[in-house]
Coordinates of C-alpha atoms and ligand atoms in Angstrom, one line a residue:
M1 CA 26.2 80.9 -11.6
I2 CA 25.1 76.9 -10.8
N3 CA 25.7 75.5 -7.0
K4 CA 28.2 72.6 -6.6
K5 CA 24.7 70.7 -6.2
E6 CA 23.7 71.7 -10.3
L7 CA 27.0 70.8 -11.2
M8 CA 27.2 67.4 -9.8
K9 CA 23.9 66.6 -11.9
H10 CA 26.1 67.8 -15.0
A11 CA 28.3 65.8 -13.7
K12 CA 26.1 62.5 -12.9
I13 CA 24.7 63.1 -16.7
A14 CA 28.0 63.0 -18.0
S15 CA 28.4 59.5 -16.0
T16 CA 25.4 58.2 -18.5
L17 CA 27.1 58.3 -21.2
S18 CA 30.0 56.5 -20.2
H19 CA 32.2 53.5 -22.4
S20 CA 33.2 51.4 -19.3
P21 CA 32.6 47.4 -20.2
Y22 CA 35.1 45.9 -18.6
S23 CA 35.0 47.3 -14.9
K24 CA 31.5 48.6 -15.3
F25 CA 32.4 51.5 -13.4
K26 CA 30.8 55.0 -14.5
V27 CA 32.3 57.9 -13.7
G28 CA 31.2 61.7 -15.3
A29 CA 33.3 65.0 -14.3
A30 CA 31.6 68.5 -15.3
L31 CA 33.8 71.3 -15.8
L32 CA 32.4 75.2 -15.7
T33 CA 33.6 78.2 -16.5
K34 CA 33.2 82.1 -15.3
K35 CA 30.6 81.7 -18.6
G36 CA 28.8 79.6 -16.8
K37 CA 29.7 76.7 -19.9
I38 CA 29.8 73.0 -19.1
Y39 CA 32.5 70.9 -20.1
L40 CA 31.7 67.2 -19.5
G41 CA 33.6 64.5 -19.5
T42 CA 33.4 60.6 -18.7
N43 CA 35.7 57.6 -19.1
I44 CA 36.2 55.8 -21.9
E45 CA 38.3 52.3 -21.8
N46 CA 39.4 50.4 -24.0
V47 CA 40.2 46.6 -24.4
A48 CA 43.5 47.6 -24.1
Y49 CA 43.1 48.8 -20.2
S50 CA 45.5 51.0 -20.3
S51 CA 44.4 52.9 -23.3
A52 CA 41.6 53.8 -20.6
L53 CA 40.9 57.7 -20.5
C54 CA 39.3 59.0 -16.9
A55 CA 36.3 61.4 -16.8
E56 CA 38.5 63.8 -15.3
R57 CA 40.5 64.2 -18.3
V58 CA 38.2 63.7 -20.7
A59 CA 36.1 66.6 -19.4
I60 CA 40.0 68.6 -19.4
V61 CA 40.8 67.9 -22.4
H62 CA 36.9 68.5 -24.0
A63 CA 37.5 72.6 -22.7
Y64 CA 40.8 73.0 -23.8
M65 CA 39.2 71.5 -27.7
S66 CA 36.4 74.0 -27.4
G67 CA 39.1 76.9 -26.4
A68 CA 38.3 77.7 -22.6
K69 CA 42.0 77.5 -20.9
K70 CA 42.8 77.3 -17.3
N71 CA 41.8 81.2 -16.3
D72 CA 38.4 79.9 -17.3
F73 CA 37.7 77.6 -15.4
V74 CA 35.7 77.9 -11.9
A75 CA 34.8 74.6 -10.1
M76 CA 34.8 70.8 -11.3
A77 CA 32.5 68.2 -10.4
V78 CA 33.2 64.5 -10.4
I79 CA 31.0 61.7 -9.4
A80 CA 30.6 58.1 -9.5
D81 CA 28.5 54.9 -7.9
L82 CA 30.5 54.6 -4.3
P83 CA 29.5 54.7 -1.0
D84 CA 31.7 57.5 -0.5
P85 CA 32.5 60.4 -3.4
V86 CA 34.8 59.5 -6.0
T87 CA 38.2 60.6 -5.7
P88 CA 40.6 61.1 -8.5
C89 CA 43.7 58.8 -9.5
G90 CA 47.4 60.1 -9.6
E91 CA 47.5 60.6 -13.2
C92 CA 44.4 62.9 -13.5
R93 CA 45.6 64.9 -10.4
Q94 CA 48.8 65.4 -12.4
V95 CA 47.3 66.7 -15.2
M96 CA 44.0 68.5 -13.5
S97 CA 47.5 69.8 -11.5
E98 CA 49.0 71.9 -14.6
M99 CA 45.3 72.4 -16.3
L100 CA 43.0 73.9 -13.6
N101 CA 44.4 76.7 -10.8
E102 CA 45.2 74.9 -7.7
D103 CA 43.0 77.0 -5.8
M104 CA 39.8 76.1 -7.8
P105 CA 37.4 74.4 -6.2
V106 CA 36.6 70.9 -7.1
Y107 CA 34.0 68.6 -5.5
L108 CA 33.7 65.2 -5.5
G109 CA 30.5 63.0 -5.1
N110 CA 28.8 59.8 -5.2
F111 CA 25.0 58.8 -6.1
K112 CA 23.7 59.2 -2.8
G113 CA 24.1 63.3 -2.8
K114 CA 27.5 63.0 -0.5
I115 CA 29.6 66.0 -1.6
K116 CA 33.5 66.4 -0.7
E117 CA 34.7 69.9 -1.6
T118 CA 38.5 70.4 -2.5
T119 CA 41.6 71.9 -4.7
I120 CA 44.0 70.2 -6.8
G121 CA 46.3 72.0 -4.7
K122 CA 45.0 69.7 -1.8
L123 CA 44.8 66.7 -3.9
L124 CA 48.4 66.9 -5.1
P125 CA 50.5 68.3 -2.7
L126 CA 54.2 69.2 -3.7
G127 CA 53.4 68.5 -7.3
F128 CA 55.9 68.2 -9.9
S129 CA 54.7 71.4 -11.9
S130 CA 55.9 73.9 -9.0
M131 CA 59.1 72.2 -9.5
F132 CA 58.6 72.2 -13.8
K133 CA 58.5 76.3 -12.8
Q134 CA 61.4 76.5 -10.9
L135 CA 63.8 75.4 -14.4
K136 CA 65.8 78.0 -15.5
Ligands
LIG201 N1 37.9 56.5 -13.3 C1 37.9 57.5 -14.1 O1 37.7 57.9 -15.1 N2 38.2 58.8 -13.2 C2 38.8 58.0 -11.6 O2 39.0 59.0 -10.8 C3 39.5 57.0 -11.3 C4 39.2 55.8 -12.4 C5 38.0 55.4 -14.9 C6 38.8 54.3 -15.3 C7 38.8 52.8 -15.5 O3 37.6 53.4 -16.6 C8 37.3 53.2 -14.3 O4 36.8 54.1 -13.5 C9 37.9 52.6 -13.6 O5 39.5 52.7 -13.1

């Protein structure tokens, strides 16, 4: 199984595919499965700015579209060229909380090799997904 540094390298490769002519901010994500498969995602922007897709959500959709399921995932890496490790936006945290296991490691990185390890449970405490499970 590959380690967080290696997974981060895949996320960095994903960031080179970014379509971000408006923000010029390239983000890459890599989602690893138990079987060692890696699904990449990058941010894809649009002139209608709110139509932009974030790297994290693109990686998740990529994985699900390829047949992977929530319990298949073991880790996610996200990277951008910032002084501190990039942190996912609120919308991505919401999607991650439903599509990934809450305690799965999430590695946040930058191009200088800094890596912060967290989980979606920590990134989105008291998320709405847990409320939904209580609905009868
Ligand atoms: N972006 C991501 O892809 N992931 C994040 O975690 C934060 C923001 C993208 C969206 C947009 O294309 C650009 O970064 C600037 O916000």
